[in-house]
Short mmCIF file of C-alpha atoms in Angstrom, two decimals:
data_model
loop_
_atom_site.label_atom_id
_atom_site.label_comp_id
_atom_site.label_asym_id
_atom_site.label_seq_id
_atom_site.Cartn_x
_atom_site.Cartn_y
_atom_site.Cartn_z
CA MET A 216 0.00 0.00 0.00
CA LEU A 217 1.26 3.46 -0.92
CA LYS A 218 1.91 5.75 2.05
CA VAL A 219 1.45 9.47 1.35
CA ILE A 220 1.24 12.75 3.23
CA GLY A 221 -0.23 16.16 2.47
CA ILE A 222 1.72 18.98 4.10
CA GLY A 223 0.39 22.52 4.40
CA ASP A 224 -3.05 24.06 4.14
CA ASN A 225 -6.46 23.19 5.45
CA VAL A 226 -9.40 25.57 5.24
CA VAL A 227 -13.13 25.78 5.58
CA ASP A 228 -14.85 26.89 2.38
CA LYS A 229 -17.85 28.99 3.40
CA TYR A 230 -20.54 28.88 0.71
CA GLU A 231 -22.28 32.21 1.23
CA HIS A 232 -25.31 31.40 -0.94
CA THR A 233 -26.24 28.42 1.26
CA GLN A 234 -24.58 29.50 4.53
CA THR A 235 -22.84 26.13 4.59
CA MET A 236 -19.16 25.47 5.21
CA TYR A 237 -17.08 22.53 4.04
CA PRO A 238 -13.56 21.39 4.98
CA GLY A 239 -10.95 21.67 2.24
CA GLY A 240 -7.58 23.09 1.26
CA ASN A 241 -5.10 21.68 -1.26
CA ALA A 242 -2.92 19.61 1.08
CA LEU A 243 -5.88 18.29 3.06
CA ASN A 244 -7.83 17.49 -0.11
CA PHE A 245 -4.88 15.46 -1.35
CA ALA A 246 -4.77 13.41 1.85
CA VAL A 247 -8.53 12.82 1.88
CA TYR A 248 -8.69 11.80 -1.78
CA ALA A 249 -5.64 9.55 -1.38
CA ASN A 250 -7.36 7.87 1.56
CA ARG A 251 -10.48 7.28 -0.52
CA LEU A 252 -8.32 5.82 -3.30
CA GLY A 253 -6.89 3.21 -0.94
CA ALA A 254 -3.59 4.78 0.09
CA GLU A 255 -2.42 5.13 3.68
CA ALA A 256 -2.72 8.90 4.02
CA ALA A 257 -1.75 11.52 6.57
CA PHE A 258 -1.98 15.30 6.89
CA LEU A 259 0.51 17.63 8.56
CA GLY A 260 -0.63 21.23 8.82
CA ALA A 261 -1.79 23.88 11.26
CA PHE A 262 -5.20 24.27 12.86
CA GLY A 263 -6.65 27.30 14.59
CA THR A 264 -8.74 27.25 17.75
CA ASP A 265 -12.04 28.54 16.36
CA ALA A 266 -15.26 26.71 15.48
CA GLU A 267 -14.11 26.37 11.87
CA ALA A 268 -11.00 24.47 12.97
CA LYS A 269 -13.07 22.17 15.15
CA HIS A 270 -15.30 21.31 12.19
CA VAL A 271 -12.30 20.42 10.01
CA GLN A 272 -10.75 18.35 12.80
CA SER A 273 -13.95 16.43 13.49
CA SER A 274 -14.36 15.70 9.77
CA ILE A 275 -10.78 14.43 9.52
CA LYS A 276 -11.29 12.23 12.57
CA GLU A 277 -14.36 10.66 10.97
CA ILE A 278 -12.42 10.03 7.75
CA GLY A 279 -9.56 8.44 9.66
CA LEU A 280 -6.52 10.47 8.59
CA ASP A 281 -3.39 10.55 10.72
CA VAL A 282 -2.91 14.17 11.83
CA SER A 283 -0.73 13.40 14.84
CA ARG A 284 2.09 15.75 13.78
CA SER A 285 -0.14 18.73 12.95
CA LYS A 286 0.15 21.97 14.93
CA VAL A 287 -2.55 23.90 16.77
CA TYR A 288 -2.15 27.67 17.14
CA GLU A 289 -4.38 30.18 18.89
CA GLY A 290 -6.41 32.06 16.29
CA GLU A 291 -8.36 31.66 13.06
CA ASN A 292 -8.25 28.50 11.00
CA GLY A 293 -7.83 28.95 7.26
CA CYS A 294 -11.12 30.15 5.77
CA ALA A 295 -12.33 31.07 2.28
CA ARG A 296 -15.59 32.64 1.13
CA VAL A 297 -17.15 30.92 -1.89
CA THR A 298 -20.21 30.90 -4.11
CA LEU A 299 -21.31 28.79 -7.08
CA VAL A 300 -22.19 30.02 -10.58
CA ASP A 301 -23.71 27.24 -12.73
CA GLY A 302 -21.82 24.66 -10.68
CA ASP A 303 -18.45 26.42 -10.98
CA ARG A 304 -16.95 27.54 -7.71
CA VAL A 305 -16.05 31.23 -7.45
CA PHE A 306 -13.81 32.49 -4.64
CA LEU A 307 -14.91 35.74 -3.00
CA GLY A 308 -12.09 36.21 -0.49
CA SER A 309 -10.14 34.54 2.32
CA ASN A 310 -8.01 35.04 5.43
CA ARG A 311 -5.05 33.60 3.49
CA CYS A 312 -4.82 30.37 5.50
CA GLY A 313 -5.16 31.99 8.92
CA VAL A 314 -2.77 30.68 11.57
CA LEU A 315 -0.73 28.72 9.02
CA ARG A 316 0.29 31.94 7.29
CA GLU A 317 0.82 33.71 10.61
CA TYR A 318 2.90 31.08 12.41
CA GLY A 319 4.13 28.66 9.73
CA LEU A 320 4.67 24.91 9.93
CA ASN A 321 7.76 25.01 12.17
CA LEU A 322 8.78 21.45 11.35
CA THR A 323 10.92 19.73 13.98
CA GLU A 324 13.49 16.94 13.72
CA GLU A 325 10.75 14.56 14.85
CA ASP A 326 8.54 15.84 12.03
CA TYR A 327 11.26 15.22 9.45
CA SER A 328 11.85 11.71 10.79
CA TYR A 329 8.10 11.11 10.45
CA ILE A 330 7.99 12.49 6.89
CA ARG A 331 10.86 10.19 5.92
CA THR A 332 8.56 7.17 6.39
CA PHE A 333 6.30 8.15 3.46
CA ASP A 334 6.41 7.24 -0.24
CA LEU A 335 5.26 10.68 -1.38
CA VAL A 336 4.94 14.21 -0.03
CA HIS A 337 2.36 16.59 -1.48
CA THR A 338 2.29 20.32 -0.82
CA GLY A 339 1.53 23.49 -2.73
CA LEU A 340 1.67 27.22 -3.11
CA TYR A 341 -0.75 27.82 -0.24
CA GLY A 342 0.97 25.36 2.08
CA PHE A 343 3.69 27.77 3.24
CA ALA A 344 6.19 24.91 3.00
CA GLU A 345 8.57 26.34 0.39
CA GLU A 346 11.30 26.91 2.96
CA GLU A 347 11.02 23.28 4.07
CA LEU A 348 11.40 21.77 0.58
CA LEU A 349 15.19 21.64 0.50
CA ARG A 350 15.28 19.73 3.78
CA ILE A 351 12.45 17.42 2.75
CA LYS A 352 14.26 16.70 -0.53
CA THR A 353 17.29 15.43 1.43
CA LEU A 354 15.02 12.79 3.02
CA GLY A 355 14.77 11.02 -0.33
CA VAL A 356 10.96 11.14 -0.44
CA PRO A 357 9.48 12.24 -3.81
CA ILE A 358 7.71 15.60 -3.67
CA GLY A 359 4.66 16.76 -5.63
CA PHE A 360 3.92 20.50 -5.64
CA ASP A 361 0.73 22.25 -6.74
CA PHE A 362 1.44 25.72 -8.12
CA SER A 363 -2.29 26.42 -8.61
CA SER A 364 -3.05 29.18 -11.14
CA ASP A 365 -1.53 32.31 -9.62
CA PHE A 366 2.13 31.28 -9.60
CA THR A 367 4.94 33.58 -10.74
CA GLN A 368 7.93 32.69 -12.90
CA GLU A 369 10.13 33.50 -9.91
CA GLN A 370 8.31 30.86 -7.86
CA VAL A 371 8.67 28.31 -10.65
CA ASN A 372 12.40 29.00 -10.86
CA GLN A 373 12.80 28.67 -7.10
CA ILE A 374 10.60 25.66 -6.42
CA ALA A 375 10.81 23.40 -9.48
CA PRO A 376 14.44 22.30 -8.82
CA ARG A 377 13.38 21.10 -5.36
CA ILE A 378 10.50 18.85 -6.42
CA ASP A 379 9.75 15.77 -8.53
CA PHE A 380 6.21 16.37 -9.76
CA ALA A 381 4.87 19.82 -10.73
CA TYR A 382 1.17 20.58 -11.07
CA TYR A 383 -0.28 23.75 -12.61
CA SER A 384 -3.80 25.05 -13.26
CA CYS A 385 -3.49 26.51 -16.77
CA SER A 386 -6.99 27.09 -18.13
CA HIS A 387 -6.15 30.82 -18.23
CA LEU A 388 -2.99 30.37 -20.35
CA LYS A 389 -2.50 30.08 -24.11
CA LEU A 390 -1.44 26.62 -25.28
CA ASP A 391 2.07 27.74 -26.29
CA ASP A 392 2.61 29.30 -22.86
CA THR A 393 1.43 26.10 -21.18
CA LEU A 394 3.75 23.91 -23.26
CA ASN A 395 6.70 26.21 -22.58
CA LEU A 396 5.96 26.13 -18.86
CA MET A 397 5.96 22.33 -18.90
CA LYS A 398 9.24 22.18 -20.81
CA LYS A 399 10.80 24.70 -18.45
CA SER A 400 9.73 22.72 -15.38
CA ILE A 401 11.31 19.55 -16.76
CA GLY A 402 14.45 21.52 -17.56
CA LEU A 403 14.61 22.68 -13.95
CA GLY A 404 14.58 19.08 -12.72
CA CYS A 405 10.98 17.86 -12.47
CA LYS A 406 10.27 14.29 -13.58
CA LEU A 407 6.63 14.85 -14.55
CA VAL A 408 4.52 17.95 -15.13
CA ILE A 409 0.73 18.05 -15.20
CA CYS A 410 -1.30 21.05 -16.33
CA THR A 411 -5.03 20.91 -15.73
CA LEU A 412 -7.07 22.80 -18.33
CA GLY A 413 -10.56 22.92 -16.82
CA GLU A 414 -13.22 21.64 -19.22
CA LYS A 415 -10.50 20.93 -21.82
CA GLY A 416 -8.95 18.18 -19.69
CA ALA A 417 -5.27 17.93 -18.81
CA LEU A 418 -1.79 17.75 -20.32
CA LEU A 419 1.16 15.73 -19.01
CA PHE A 420 4.83 15.98 -20.03
CA ASP A 421 7.52 13.53 -18.94
CA GLY A 422 10.42 15.16 -20.77
CA GLU A 423 10.00 12.92 -23.79
CA LYS A 424 6.36 13.00 -24.78
CA PHE A 425 3.22 15.05 -24.24
CA TYR A 426 0.03 13.24 -23.21
CA MET A 427 -3.46 14.73 -23.55
CA GLN A 428 -6.34 13.55 -21.39
CA GLU A 429 -9.85 14.50 -22.44
CA PRO A 430 -12.27 15.20 -19.58
CA LYS A 431 -15.18 12.96 -18.73
CA LEU A 432 -17.91 15.58 -18.91
CA VAL A 433 -20.70 15.58 -16.34
CA LYS A 434 -23.28 18.14 -15.25
CA ALA A 435 -21.29 19.47 -12.31
CA VAL A 436 -22.93 20.06 -8.96
CA ASP A 437 -19.77 21.71 -7.63
CA THR A 438 -16.31 21.92 -9.25
CA MET A 439 -14.55 22.51 -5.92
CA GLY A 440 -11.67 20.02 -5.69
CA ALA A 441 -11.87 18.91 -9.34
CA GLY A 442 -8.22 19.71 -10.04
CA ASP A 443 -6.99 18.40 -6.69
CA SER A 444 -8.84 15.12 -7.20
CA PHE A 445 -7.42 14.68 -10.72
CA ILE A 446 -3.85 15.24 -9.55
CA THR A 447 -4.26 12.99 -6.51
CA SER A 448 -5.82 10.16 -8.45
CA PHE A 449 -3.18 10.31 -11.17
CA ILE A 450 -0.16 10.31 -8.87
CA ILE A 451 -1.56 7.58 -6.58
CA GLU A 452 -2.29 5.32 -9.55
CA TYR A 453 1.00 6.16 -11.28
CA MET A 454 3.17 5.53 -8.23
CA SER A 455 1.24 2.42 -7.17
CA ARG A 456 1.69 0.83 -10.60
CA ASN A 457 5.38 1.72 -10.68
CA LYS A 458 5.88 0.36 -7.17
CA LYS A 459 4.32 -2.94 -8.24
CA GLY A 460 6.12 -2.96 -11.60
CA ILE A 461 2.85 -3.05 -13.54
CA GLY A 462 3.01 -2.04 -17.23
CA GLY A 463 5.38 -0.01 -19.40
CA LYS A 464 5.93 3.72 -19.00
CA GLU A 465 3.44 4.93 -21.62
CA THR A 466 0.77 2.46 -20.55
CA VAL A 467 1.10 3.47 -16.91
CA ILE A 468 0.81 7.17 -17.76
CA LYS A 469 -2.18 6.74 -20.10
CA GLU A 470 -4.09 4.44 -17.75
CA SER A 471 -3.37 6.66 -14.75
CA LEU A 472 -4.61 9.74 -16.64
CA LYS A 473 -7.80 7.94 -17.65
CA ILE A 474 -8.52 6.84 -14.08
CA ALA A 475 -7.79 10.36 -12.83
CA SER A 476 -10.28 11.84 -15.30
CA GLU A 477 -13.00 9.49 -14.08
CA PHE A 478 -12.28 10.21 -10.42
CA SER A 479 -12.22 13.97 -11.02
CA SER A 480 -15.58 13.80 -12.82
CA SER A 481 -17.13 11.94 -9.90
CA GLN A 482 -15.78 14.64 -7.58
CA CYS A 483 -17.80 17.26 -9.49
CA LEU A 484 -20.96 15.57 -8.19
CA VAL A 485 -19.97 16.18 -4.54
CA ASP A 486 -20.78 19.30 -2.52
CA GLY A 487 -17.60 21.03 -1.35
CA SER A 488 -14.20 19.40 -1.67
CA PHE A 489 -15.29 16.14 -0.05
CA GLY A 490 -18.62 16.75 1.65
CA PHE A 491 -19.04 17.24 5.43
CA GLY A 492 -21.05 20.43 5.03
CA LYS A 493 -22.28 22.24 8.11
CA ILE A 494 -24.57 25.25 8.45
CA TYR A 495 -22.88 28.29 10.01
CA GLY A 496 -23.55 28.85 13.68
CA THR A 497 -24.50 25.28 14.56
CA ILE A 498 -21.05 24.12 15.61
#
């Protein structure tokens, strides 16, 4: 069984049009989706001490994730304000990850020893873990990093040499710019690059060949977590097959992309990132 960990952000997404909040955040989403896909998954992040944090923690406990190394700081948990327009999630604002941004991860030697036991680390631009990447890389554990959509070229130049798998949201970019970004990331040391393209699907580049994955279109209830679920499903399937020695390189990539597309489509039928909605004021 693959053993993976999401390091960084957790939030509550507050849906203002329904006054309902859902747990989420890139690193936490990764861990939850990996758990649902059969991996042994953990989350290491920072929780606040407010009602929002308690809701996220109770949801995680019910799911069964290991969060034993996570921090708790006095203050606000990460929180984002959201609405839906024809099923597409639209962000209205946030507290920029709350206590995680304010206090950081502050990883200890015990934390690094713990991280060393995993097969894969996942973090991202909102995980505030960039300063930890060099140390994590020395542990010999592969690292996947989600740059989201609002990355800068400076961040790509700084982070890509420290990671193994780069993920970008590129529906806002021209195709040539997307392809150049993928080539650049490989040139900086990444082994695989995935660019999600919204309703156009996804592109993958392994340094030798580009792979296109068409989306499995559904009438979306909520697109929150669609990209996170695609990336998680792909990398879990890809690494699991490689660990077991199943199939050749191209076959593994193509089959993993197909499975990821199906999982991501199913995610679009779920409220929030992974459910667990709660009306404001009742917690």
